[in-house]
Each structure stands twice: as structure tokens, then as C-alpha cells.
Short mmCIF file of C-alpha atoms in Angstrom, two decimals:
data_model
loop_
_atom_site.label_atom_id
_atom_site.label_comp_id
_atom_site.label_asym_id
_atom_site.label_seq_id
_atom_site.Cartn_x
_atom_site.Cartn_y
_atom_site.Cartn_z
CA MET X 1 -44.00 -5.16 28.83
CA ALA X 2 -41.07 -3.30 30.38
CA ALA X 3 -38.89 -3.89 27.31
CA SER X 4 -41.40 -2.32 24.96
CA HIS X 5 -42.44 0.37 27.45
CA TYR X 6 -38.83 1.48 27.71
CA ARG X 7 -38.34 1.10 23.91
CA LEU X 8 -35.33 -1.16 24.38
CA ASP X 9 -34.27 -1.49 20.75
CA ASN X 10 -30.90 -2.84 21.88
CA LEU X 11 -32.60 -5.97 23.18
CA ILE X 12 -33.11 -9.05 20.99
CA ALA X 13 -34.79 -12.13 22.39
CA ILE X 14 -34.33 -15.44 20.61
CA MET X 15 -36.90 -18.14 21.12
CA ASP X 16 -35.64 -21.67 20.58
CA TYR X 17 -39.01 -22.94 19.39
CA ASN X 18 -38.86 -26.73 19.15
CA LYS X 19 -42.56 -27.23 20.00
CA LEU X 20 -41.76 -29.75 22.72
CA GLN X 21 -41.90 -29.83 26.47
CA VAL X 22 -40.74 -32.59 28.82
CA ASN X 23 -44.03 -34.44 28.70
CA GLY X 24 -44.82 -34.09 25.01
CA PHE X 25 -45.95 -31.59 22.40
CA ILE X 26 -46.77 -28.16 23.77
CA SER X 27 -49.71 -27.88 21.40
CA SER X 28 -51.50 -30.76 23.08
CA LEU X 29 -50.41 -30.17 26.69
CA MET X 30 -50.52 -26.38 27.16
CA ALA X 31 -50.83 -24.56 23.88
CA ILE X 32 -48.98 -21.26 23.55
CA GLU X 33 -50.02 -20.26 20.03
CA PRO X 34 -50.45 -17.72 18.55
CA ILE X 35 -46.99 -16.96 19.87
CA ARG X 36 -45.89 -14.40 17.28
CA GLU X 37 -49.03 -12.36 17.85
CA LYS X 38 -48.56 -12.52 21.60
CA TRP X 39 -45.09 -10.98 21.42
CA LYS X 40 -46.37 -8.35 18.99
CA ALA X 41 -49.23 -7.53 21.34
CA PHE X 42 -46.63 -6.72 24.00
CA GLY X 43 -44.92 -4.31 21.64
CA TRP X 44 -42.09 -6.43 20.27
CA TYR X 45 -41.06 -6.53 16.62
CA ALA X 46 -41.40 -10.20 15.57
CA LEU X 47 -39.22 -12.11 13.15
CA GLU X 48 -39.13 -15.81 12.35
CA VAL X 49 -36.30 -17.95 11.10
CA ASP X 50 -35.19 -21.53 10.48
CA GLY X 51 -33.20 -22.11 13.66
CA HIS X 52 -30.82 -24.50 11.92
CA ASN X 53 -29.84 -22.26 9.04
CA MET X 54 -26.95 -20.11 10.21
CA LYS X 55 -26.94 -17.93 7.09
CA GLU X 56 -30.59 -17.08 7.66
CA ILE X 57 -30.01 -16.54 11.38
CA VAL X 58 -27.25 -14.03 10.67
CA LYS X 59 -29.43 -12.19 8.14
CA THR X 60 -32.28 -12.08 10.64
CA LEU X 61 -30.03 -10.72 13.38
CA GLU X 62 -28.82 -8.01 11.01
CA THR X 63 -32.43 -7.05 10.38
CA ALA X 64 -33.20 -7.11 14.10
CA ILE X 65 -30.33 -4.76 14.91
CA LYS X 66 -31.84 -2.17 12.55
CA ILE X 67 -35.23 -2.14 14.33
CA LYS X 68 -35.64 1.08 16.31
CA GLU X 69 -37.87 2.02 19.25
CA LYS X 70 -38.93 -1.60 19.88
CA PRO X 71 -37.28 -4.74 21.23
CA THR X 72 -37.15 -7.65 18.78
CA ILE X 73 -38.17 -11.27 19.18
CA ILE X 74 -36.70 -13.82 16.78
CA ILE X 75 -38.76 -16.98 16.78
CA ALA X 76 -36.29 -19.64 15.69
CA HIS X 77 -38.04 -22.77 14.52
CA THR X 78 -35.97 -25.72 15.61
CA VAL X 79 -36.08 -29.47 15.87
CA LYS X 80 -35.03 -30.93 19.17
CA GLY X 81 -32.18 -33.40 18.69
CA LYS X 82 -31.64 -32.26 15.11
CA GLY X 83 -29.23 -34.42 13.17
CA VAL X 84 -29.63 -37.61 15.19
CA SER X 85 -32.28 -39.76 13.53
CA PHE X 86 -33.51 -41.65 16.59
CA ILE X 87 -33.68 -38.53 18.80
CA GLU X 88 -35.13 -35.91 16.44
CA ASN X 89 -38.43 -34.49 17.65
CA LYS X 90 -38.92 -37.15 20.31
CA PHE X 91 -39.91 -35.60 23.66
CA GLU X 92 -38.74 -38.63 25.68
CA TRP X 93 -35.14 -37.70 24.90
CA HIS X 94 -35.25 -34.53 27.00
CA SER X 95 -33.29 -36.18 29.78
CA LYS X 96 -32.38 -39.68 28.59
CA PRO X 97 -28.70 -40.56 28.63
CA LEU X 98 -27.35 -42.33 25.55
CA SER X 99 -25.94 -45.84 25.79
CA GLY X 100 -22.45 -46.41 24.38
CA LYS X 101 -23.91 -47.78 21.13
CA GLU X 102 -26.39 -44.94 20.81
CA LYS X 103 -23.66 -42.38 21.48
CA ASN X 104 -21.47 -43.80 18.72
CA GLN X 105 -24.32 -43.85 16.24
CA ALA X 106 -25.27 -40.28 17.15
CA LEU X 107 -21.72 -39.02 16.72
CA GLU X 108 -21.44 -40.82 13.37
CA GLU X 109 -24.62 -39.23 12.07
CA LEU X 110 -23.51 -35.78 13.22
CA ALA X 111 -20.06 -36.23 11.67
CA LEU X 112 -21.62 -37.22 8.33
CA GLN X 113 -23.89 -34.17 8.55
CA ASN X 114 -20.91 -31.88 9.15
CA GLN X 115 -18.98 -33.45 6.32
CA GLY X 116 -21.94 -32.89 4.06
CA LYS X 117 -22.00 -29.22 5.06
CA LYS X 118 -18.27 -28.74 4.46
CA LYS X 119 -18.76 -29.86 0.84
CA MET N 1 -37.62 12.21 75.64
CA LYS N 2 -38.34 9.58 73.04
CA LYS N 3 -39.40 11.37 69.92
CA MET N 4 -41.57 9.32 67.53
CA LYS N 5 -40.26 9.32 64.00
CA SER N 6 -41.55 7.75 60.83
CA LEU N 7 -39.28 4.98 59.64
CA ARG N 8 -40.51 5.20 56.11
CA ASP N 9 -39.89 8.95 55.91
CA ALA N 10 -36.40 8.32 57.25
CA PHE N 11 -35.93 5.74 54.53
CA GLY N 12 -37.00 8.09 51.77
CA LYS N 13 -34.66 10.80 53.05
CA ALA N 14 -31.81 8.34 53.46
CA LEU N 15 -32.16 7.26 49.84
CA VAL N 16 -32.01 10.86 48.69
CA GLY N 17 -28.94 11.39 50.86
CA LEU N 18 -27.27 8.44 49.17
CA GLY N 19 -28.25 9.74 45.78
CA ASP N 20 -26.67 13.08 46.63
CA GLU N 21 -23.35 11.45 47.47
CA ASN N 22 -23.12 8.68 44.90
CA GLU N 23 -24.23 8.90 41.29
CA ASN N 24 -24.26 5.11 40.96
CA ILE N 25 -27.20 4.76 43.32
CA VAL N 26 -30.37 3.90 41.41
CA VAL N 27 -33.79 3.12 42.79
CA LEU N 28 -36.43 0.78 41.41
CA ASP N 29 -40.06 0.55 42.40
CA ALA N 30 -43.08 -1.60 41.57
CA ASP N 31 -45.89 0.91 42.01
CA VAL N 32 -45.54 1.48 45.76
CA ALA N 33 -43.05 4.35 45.80
CA HIS N 34 -45.43 6.68 47.56
CA PRO N 35 -46.08 4.45 50.59
CA THR N 36 -42.45 3.31 50.77
CA ARG N 37 -41.19 6.88 50.29
CA ALA N 38 -38.93 5.82 47.45
CA SER N 39 -40.88 8.63 45.83
CA TYR N 40 -38.55 11.13 47.55
CA PHE N 41 -35.72 9.78 45.40
CA GLU N 42 -37.92 9.81 42.33
CA GLU N 43 -38.68 13.49 42.84
CA LYS N 44 -35.06 14.51 43.11
CA TYR N 45 -33.42 12.06 40.72
CA PRO N 46 -36.03 11.00 38.14
CA GLN N 47 -33.31 9.89 35.73
CA ARG N 48 -32.08 7.36 38.26
CA PHE N 49 -35.49 6.03 39.22
CA PHE N 50 -37.04 3.09 37.41
CA GLN N 51 -40.74 2.32 37.57
CA VAL N 52 -41.47 -1.25 36.54
CA GLY N 53 -45.19 -1.35 37.21
CA ILE N 54 -46.74 -4.02 39.42
CA ALA N 55 -44.05 -6.49 38.42
CA GLU N 56 -41.80 -7.27 41.34
CA GLN N 57 -40.14 -10.31 39.75
CA ASN N 58 -39.14 -8.24 36.75
CA MET N 59 -37.90 -5.49 39.06
CA MET N 60 -35.43 -7.89 40.69
CA GLY N 61 -34.18 -9.02 37.29
CA ILE N 62 -33.72 -5.45 36.13
CA ALA N 63 -31.96 -4.56 39.41
CA ALA N 64 -29.63 -7.51 38.91
CA GLY N 65 -28.83 -6.33 35.40
CA LEU N 66 -28.09 -2.81 36.59
CA ALA N 67 -25.78 -4.17 39.27
CA THR N 68 -23.74 -6.06 36.69
CA ILE N 69 -22.75 -2.79 35.03
CA GLY N 70 -21.73 -1.00 38.20
CA PHE N 71 -24.87 0.62 39.56
CA ILE N 72 -25.95 0.15 43.16
CA PRO N 73 -29.66 -0.60 42.83
CA PHE N 74 -32.16 -0.32 45.67
CA ALA N 75 -35.09 -2.48 44.57
CA THR N 76 -37.96 -1.27 46.76
CA THR N 77 -41.31 -2.89 47.37
CA PHE N 78 -43.35 -4.31 50.26
CA ALA N 79 -41.69 -7.04 52.29
CA VAL N 80 -44.36 -9.59 51.33
CA PHE N 81 -43.68 -9.11 47.63
CA ALA N 82 -39.89 -8.96 47.93
CA SER N 83 -39.75 -12.22 49.84
CA LYS N 84 -42.59 -14.23 48.38
CA LYS N 85 -43.65 -13.03 44.97
CA ALA N 86 -40.10 -12.33 43.81
CA CYS N 87 -38.38 -15.00 45.91
CA ASP N 88 -36.94 -16.97 43.00
CA GLN N 89 -35.58 -13.89 41.26
CA VAL N 90 -34.02 -12.55 44.47
CA SER N 91 -32.47 -15.93 45.11
CA ILE N 92 -31.28 -16.91 41.63
CA SER N 93 -30.67 -13.54 39.96
CA ILE N 94 -29.29 -11.65 42.94
CA ALA N 95 -28.11 -13.91 45.78
CA TYR N 96 -26.68 -16.72 43.65
CA PRO N 97 -24.42 -14.47 41.54
CA GLU N 98 -23.78 -12.28 44.64
CA LEU N 99 -24.83 -9.10 42.89
CA ASN N 100 -24.68 -5.77 44.65
CA VAL N 101 -28.43 -5.27 44.89
CA LYS N 102 -30.20 -3.93 47.98
CA VAL N 103 -33.66 -5.45 48.20
CA VAL N 104 -35.87 -3.29 50.40
CA GLY N 105 -38.94 -4.80 52.04
CA ALA N 106 -41.21 -2.05 53.38
CA TYR N 107 -44.34 -2.48 55.49
CA ALA N 108 -42.54 -5.03 57.62
CA GLY N 109 -44.57 -7.40 59.75
CA LEU N 110 -47.83 -6.00 61.03
CA THR N 111 -46.95 -2.41 60.20
CA THR N 112 -49.27 -1.78 57.29
CA ALA N 113 -52.10 0.71 56.93
CA ASN N 114 -55.02 -1.63 57.59
CA THR N 115 -54.07 -3.67 54.54
CA GLY N 116 -54.28 -6.98 56.35
CA ALA N 117 -52.83 -10.43 55.88
CA THR N 118 -51.93 -10.23 52.21
CA HIS N 119 -49.67 -7.24 52.89
CA GLN N 120 -48.31 -8.17 56.32
CA SER N 121 -44.97 -9.86 56.07
CA ILE N 122 -44.60 -12.46 58.77
CA GLU N 123 -42.11 -14.71 57.09
CA ASP N 124 -39.71 -12.48 55.15
CA ILE N 125 -36.85 -12.71 57.64
CA ALA N 126 -37.14 -16.50 57.57
CA ILE N 127 -37.03 -16.59 53.80
CA MET N 128 -34.20 -14.11 53.32
CA ARG N 129 -32.13 -15.61 56.14
CA ALA N 130 -32.17 -18.95 54.42
CA MET N 131 -30.73 -17.51 51.21
CA PRO N 132 -26.97 -17.95 50.89
CA ASN N 133 -25.03 -14.69 50.43
CA MET N 134 -27.91 -12.55 51.65
CA VAL N 135 -27.26 -10.04 54.43
CA VAL N 136 -30.42 -9.25 56.42
CA VAL N 137 -30.83 -5.93 58.24
CA GLU N 138 -33.74 -4.48 60.21
CA PRO N 139 -33.17 -1.04 61.80
CA ALA N 140 -34.77 -0.09 65.12
CA ASP N 141 -35.25 3.65 64.70
CA ALA N 142 -34.87 6.52 62.25
CA ILE N 143 -31.27 7.26 63.22
CA GLU N 144 -30.21 3.65 62.86
CA LEU N 145 -32.10 3.36 59.60
CA ARG N 146 -30.33 6.29 58.04
CA GLN N 147 -26.95 4.87 58.95
CA ALA N 148 -27.94 1.37 57.92
CA VAL N 149 -28.91 2.56 54.46
CA LYS N 150 -25.51 4.20 54.11
CA ALA N 151 -23.69 1.14 55.45
CA ILE N 152 -25.40 -1.30 53.14
CA SER N 153 -24.71 0.86 50.14
CA GLY N 154 -21.02 0.60 51.00
CA TYR N 155 -21.16 -3.16 51.44
CA ASN N 156 -20.49 -5.07 48.23
CA GLY N 157 -23.09 -7.81 47.94
CA PRO N 158 -26.79 -8.68 48.24
CA VAL N 159 -28.64 -7.12 51.19
CA TYR N 160 -32.23 -7.35 52.35
CA LEU N 161 -33.33 -4.30 54.30
CA ARG N 162 -36.55 -4.62 56.28
CA VAL N 163 -38.34 -1.34 56.98
CA ALA N 164 -41.44 -0.94 59.12
CA ARG N 165 -44.08 1.55 58.05
CA SER N 166 -44.81 2.89 61.48
CA ASP N 167 -43.49 5.66 63.69
CA VAL N 168 -41.00 4.46 66.27
CA PRO N 169 -39.51 6.19 69.28
CA THR N 170 -35.96 7.35 68.73
CA ILE N 171 -33.66 5.21 70.82
CA PHE N 172 -30.26 6.10 69.42
CA ARG N 173 -28.45 9.36 69.87
CA ASP N 174 -27.16 11.44 66.99
CA ASP N 175 -23.61 10.23 67.64
CA TYR N 176 -24.56 6.56 67.28
CA GLN N 177 -22.17 4.61 65.05
CA PHE N 178 -23.89 1.81 63.16
CA GLN N 179 -21.68 -1.17 62.44
CA LEU N 180 -22.98 -3.81 60.06
CA GLY N 181 -22.97 -7.18 61.80
CA LYS N 182 -22.55 -5.88 65.35
CA ALA N 183 -25.29 -6.20 67.95
CA VAL N 184 -25.83 -3.19 70.24
CA THR N 185 -26.25 -3.47 74.00
CA LEU N 186 -28.66 -0.74 75.01
CA ARG N 187 -29.05 -1.59 78.66
CA LYS N 188 -26.80 -3.57 80.94
CA GLY N 189 -28.38 -6.29 83.05
CA SER N 190 -27.76 -9.69 84.55
CA ASP N 191 -31.07 -11.45 85.24
CA VAL N 192 -32.26 -11.96 81.70
CA THR N 193 -31.51 -10.69 78.19
CA LEU N 194 -34.11 -9.12 75.91
CA ILE N 195 -33.10 -9.17 72.28
CA GLY N 196 -35.15 -7.16 69.83
CA THR N 197 -35.02 -6.09 66.22
CA GLY N 198 -36.81 -3.34 64.35
CA VAL N 199 -39.85 -1.87 66.08
CA MET N 200 -39.60 -4.46 68.86
CA THR N 201 -36.34 -3.07 70.27
CA ALA N 202 -38.04 0.01 71.70
CA ARG N 203 -40.66 -2.32 73.18
CA CYS N 204 -37.90 -4.36 74.80
CA LEU N 205 -36.62 -1.17 76.44
CA GLU N 206 -40.12 -0.44 77.73
CA ALA N 207 -40.38 -3.99 79.04
CA SER N 208 -37.07 -3.60 80.86
CA LYS N 209 -38.54 -0.63 82.76
CA ILE N 210 -41.57 -2.69 83.80
CA LEU N 211 -39.26 -5.49 84.92
CA ALA N 212 -36.96 -3.13 86.83
CA GLN N 213 -39.89 -2.23 89.03
CA GLU N 214 -40.12 -5.93 89.92
CA LYS N 215 -36.40 -6.00 90.61
CA ILE N 216 -35.68 -7.99 87.46
CA ASP N 217 -32.57 -6.53 85.86
CA ALA N 218 -32.86 -7.06 82.11
CA ARG N 219 -30.06 -6.63 79.60
CA VAL N 220 -31.42 -5.19 76.34
CA ILE N 221 -29.74 -5.87 73.03
CA ASN N 222 -30.67 -4.55 69.61
CA ILE N 223 -29.86 -6.81 66.67
CA HIS N 224 -30.07 -4.90 63.42
CA THR N 225 -28.06 -7.41 61.41
CA ILE N 226 -29.97 -10.68 61.64
CA LYS N 227 -27.62 -12.23 59.13
CA PRO N 228 -24.71 -12.50 59.65
CA ILE N 229 -25.67 -12.45 63.32
CA ASP N 230 -23.34 -11.27 66.12
CA GLU N 231 -22.78 -14.63 67.81
CA LYS N 232 -20.26 -13.30 70.34
CA THR N 233 -22.65 -10.83 71.91
CA ILE N 234 -25.42 -13.44 72.08
CA ILE N 235 -23.22 -16.09 73.66
CA LYS N 236 -21.88 -13.59 76.19
CA ALA N 237 -25.44 -12.62 77.12
CA ALA N 238 -26.40 -16.27 77.48
CA LYS N 239 -23.44 -16.98 79.74
CA GLU N 240 -23.90 -13.87 81.85
CA THR N 241 -27.69 -13.77 82.20
CA GLY N 242 -28.77 -17.39 81.70
CA ALA N 243 -32.10 -16.70 79.94
CA ILE N 244 -33.14 -14.92 76.77
CA VAL N 245 -36.36 -13.46 75.42
CA THR N 246 -36.41 -12.45 71.77
CA ALA N 247 -38.92 -10.07 70.25
CA GLU N 248 -39.73 -9.57 66.57
CA ASN N 249 -42.43 -8.15 64.36
CA HIS N 250 -42.45 -11.47 62.48
CA SER N 251 -43.41 -15.09 62.96
CA ILE N 252 -41.72 -16.95 65.81
CA ILE N 253 -40.79 -19.48 63.15
CA GLY N 254 -37.59 -18.78 61.24
CA GLY N 255 -36.89 -15.18 62.22
CA LEU N 256 -34.76 -13.49 64.88
CA GLY N 257 -35.75 -15.91 67.63
CA SER N 258 -34.87 -18.89 65.50
CA ALA N 259 -31.56 -17.34 64.47
CA ILE N 260 -30.67 -16.82 68.12
CA SER N 261 -31.76 -20.36 69.08
CA GLU N 262 -29.34 -21.62 66.46
CA VAL N 263 -26.48 -19.72 68.06
CA LEU N 264 -27.41 -20.88 71.54
CA THR N 265 -27.85 -24.52 70.59
CA ASP N 266 -24.47 -24.56 68.87
CA ASN N 267 -22.62 -22.80 71.66
CA PHE N 268 -24.34 -22.33 75.01
CA PRO N 269 -27.94 -23.51 75.37
CA VAL N 270 -30.11 -21.49 77.73
CA PHE N 271 -33.86 -21.16 77.89
CA LEU N 272 -35.20 -18.94 75.14
CA LYS N 273 -38.69 -17.55 74.76
CA ARG N 274 -39.69 -16.11 71.39
CA VAL N 275 -42.08 -13.18 71.41
CA GLY N 276 -43.54 -12.72 67.96
CA ILE N 277 -46.45 -13.66 65.77
CA LYS N 278 -47.44 -17.15 66.76
CA ASP N 279 -47.51 -18.83 63.38
CA SER N 280 -50.60 -17.10 62.09
CA PHE N 281 -51.39 -14.70 59.32
CA GLY N 282 -51.93 -11.06 60.13
CA SER N 283 -55.20 -9.20 59.94
CA SER N 284 -56.54 -5.77 59.24
CA GLY N 285 -56.70 -3.25 62.06
CA LYS N 286 -55.16 -0.31 63.85
CA LEU N 287 -51.51 -0.87 64.67
CA ASP N 288 -51.86 -0.63 68.44
CA ASP N 289 -54.79 -3.04 68.38
CA LEU N 290 -52.83 -5.46 66.22
CA PHE N 291 -49.80 -5.41 68.49
CA GLU N 292 -52.08 -6.22 71.39
CA LYS N 293 -53.95 -8.92 69.50
CA TYR N 294 -50.74 -10.64 68.43
CA ASN N 295 -49.05 -10.23 71.82
CA LEU N 296 -46.22 -7.96 70.74
CA THR N 297 -46.48 -5.34 73.50
CA PRO N 298 -43.94 -4.54 76.23
CA ILE N 299 -46.30 -6.31 78.65
CA ASP N 300 -46.10 -9.45 76.53
CA ILE N 301 -42.31 -9.23 76.59
CA ALA N 302 -42.37 -8.80 80.37
CA ASN N 303 -44.70 -11.79 80.67
CA ALA N 304 -42.32 -13.90 78.63
CA VAL N 305 -39.51 -12.91 80.98
CA ARG N 306 -41.48 -13.90 84.06
CA GLU N 307 -42.20 -17.28 82.49
CA ILE N 308 -38.64 -17.96 81.59
CA ILE N 309 -37.12 -16.68 84.80
CA LYS N 310 -39.14 -19.29 86.69
CA LYS N 311 -37.51 -22.00 84.57
CA LYS N 312 -34.09 -20.51 85.01
CA ARG N 313 -34.35 -20.43 88.77
CA ARG N 314 -35.68 -23.97 88.93
CA VAL N 315 -32.78 -25.24 86.89
CA ASN N 316 -30.31 -23.34 89.03
CA GLN N 317 -31.79 -24.90 92.13
CA ALA N 318 -31.58 -28.35 90.57
CA ASN N 319 -27.91 -27.68 89.85
CA LEU N 320 -28.13 -28.90 86.32
CA PHE N 321 -25.75 -26.31 84.89
#
């Protein structure tokens, strides 16, 4: 409320929206939707973006910087544990440590992903 | 002789005085500027006054942010809200990073305008004392308050300033020199020590007069800086008088009395009696009636002394010390 009341257009909030909480999916435990409309109702300019696409993120930030008289919220849709097949989108992994084997597999998958991107 | 002066008016004027001298002073409020008198600052320096609405937690966050870029923010609200509603933000956003924010808790203790338990802060000293890096100050009269406000603005770090709403008799002279962290001995004495803070200090002085008539010579000490507390003065009083009564406009759990017990237990245990609110919530009523109901009058302080002096004499006779 204060941010929009004071027209803080030099303020950009980024929501890392992975849809999970420690105990499971937010939608089934304590739903927060419609989240975009809620921010807008409080006077924020709302943008959405794929939180794993850096090109898109940069473009979105450039748009956000141009918004005047309102603060901006960027809802970045993300996947928790992105890039590691056995962790992706699984709420149990919020605080689980990886075993040696799991760590190696995870690093391998991430390395392959990075290699793929470099090409 | 003892002129009654409004502590909150003194606070409002002190803030303006600071604003006159230092352009980095900013004041924040969460919709209680009129009762706290932060409104005086708002009138003179509207560009340096920030209204956040009834949103004390947000106020502390904004104050913290302002401090990071060199302002000296006074985040003003009622003591109940500063210490309870915004406790996490004061602790994590201000005390933990040691930011130069002055959190002001007005309407201290029972001193509210009939607004009852929800607005009467009985545990704010306990809460703020337990926060690392937090300096805790409660002035005893208008003169001390004005100087305290100046002193804390010159101190670099988090401070909690507790301000009562009520009128208090002036006990300091115009040439009084406030020193952060130093207790003030107001009356010499050797039979017992009365230690007060805030509005209770004047009541300790009154109690000492009652006791003098019974040939009990009470030392009276004012502690404005509850944290960090002046251990030396307390230990000296314990050694030289052998018994202490503390008086605070706050619960007997966790406030001034507890702070002093900690010093005594670590260094020189003597019997201590805590005059204060006996672990109950406040209630709505006229101030004088409330102070009577909750046993915070000079007579209650004198009674506490009589109780403790009996113990002291018995122990002396038993030669235990």
C-alpha cells in the first residue's frame, strides 16, 4: 500500500513464484490466487515472465523501469529445483540434503544443461 | 516547587529542536502523531515526516531503509505497537543490522488516556532489553527527556525510547547534564536504595520523604538508560545500603527490576523488592486511580521499603553477610 501510495516507480518487486511451500502445493494448502490481481488492486503495475528465461527477464525489467507513478511487480514463474530431474517441483526437497550419489547426478544434469545452453 | 510538565509535549518539542539542528533527522508515524506529539515535527518539517498509515511493521522497515542512506529516523508509535506488533521488524531489520533508527514507544505503561489494556505497555522494556544491540532509555521528566532525545540522536545505533503520556513533576534543574548510560543519584542515603525509571522516579523521591519521617534514610537513583545499565552505581548502592527497591511503570517481570536483579546476582546479592505491575494486564481508568489500583504510588514504594528493611535487619542480626 505504501509503495503505491507514495508512487514509488523506482521500486520493482520480483516474485519467485514456484507454487510450492514446505508442506506441498500452495494451491491446496493456502491458496493465494488470483495473485496478479491482488498486486494490481494495491496499485502495482503487474508483469509476468518465465523465471528461467534470462532474455525474457531482462526484457521485462527494461519494461518495468519505464513504468512511471507506480511500483512494479514481476511475477516470475519458476520451477523449484529446475534442471535436476529428481528434485524438480517436488516439495519434499525444500530442506533435504543430497547424498553423495544424488549430488553427483544433480551436478551432471546441470552441467549437461549448461553445455546445451552454450551451444 | 515541582512544576508538572507534559512528557509528550516535551517530546514533540525536542523532535522539532533536533530537526532545526540536523537536516538528516526524519520522523515516521503510524497514525498516532497527534497523541505522541510527533505532529509538532510534521507541522514544521512536512517534507521530513512520513505517514505510513496504521502499519507499524512497515514503518520499521521504512525507517531501516532510510537509516541505510544516512538519515536518522525516529519511528514513533505507541509502546505496545513498537514492541509487540512490530517486534520482528525492530529486531531483524533494525537491531540485527545495527541501524541508526530510534524507535519511540509513547504511552508507556499505564499512561494512556483511558485506552485500557490493549494500549498499555507492560512488557516493552522486557522485550526491547532482550534484543541485542538495542539501547533502552526512559526519561524521568521533561528536562531529561529533551536531553535524552538529543543524546540518542548523536548515538550511532538502534535505540528504544520509552515516553510516558502523562504530566510529571520536574525533578532536574536546567543545568542537568544527561549522560547516556549513567545512572543519576538524586538523593544520598544509607538505609536503603530506591531505584526508579520514567514516571516512577518522582514517586521514589516522594517515597523518600515519607520514609525520612520514619527515620529511614533512602538513597534515590534515577536510571534512564536501562540498557546498557550502569552496573557500578547499582553495585555501590547495594554495598553501601544493603537493600534495594525498584519502581517501574511496567511489569515486575523483565523490566528495570529484573535488570537490576541481574546486576546484583552477578556481583553483590542483596534483597530486592520490585514495585511495578504485578504480572497483569492494564485496564481503563483515570491515571491516579490506575496507579493506586496497580500499587505504583509513593506509599506502595514506602511499603516495599518497610518490608525489605525488616529482612535486611534480620540478616544483619544473623550475621550472614
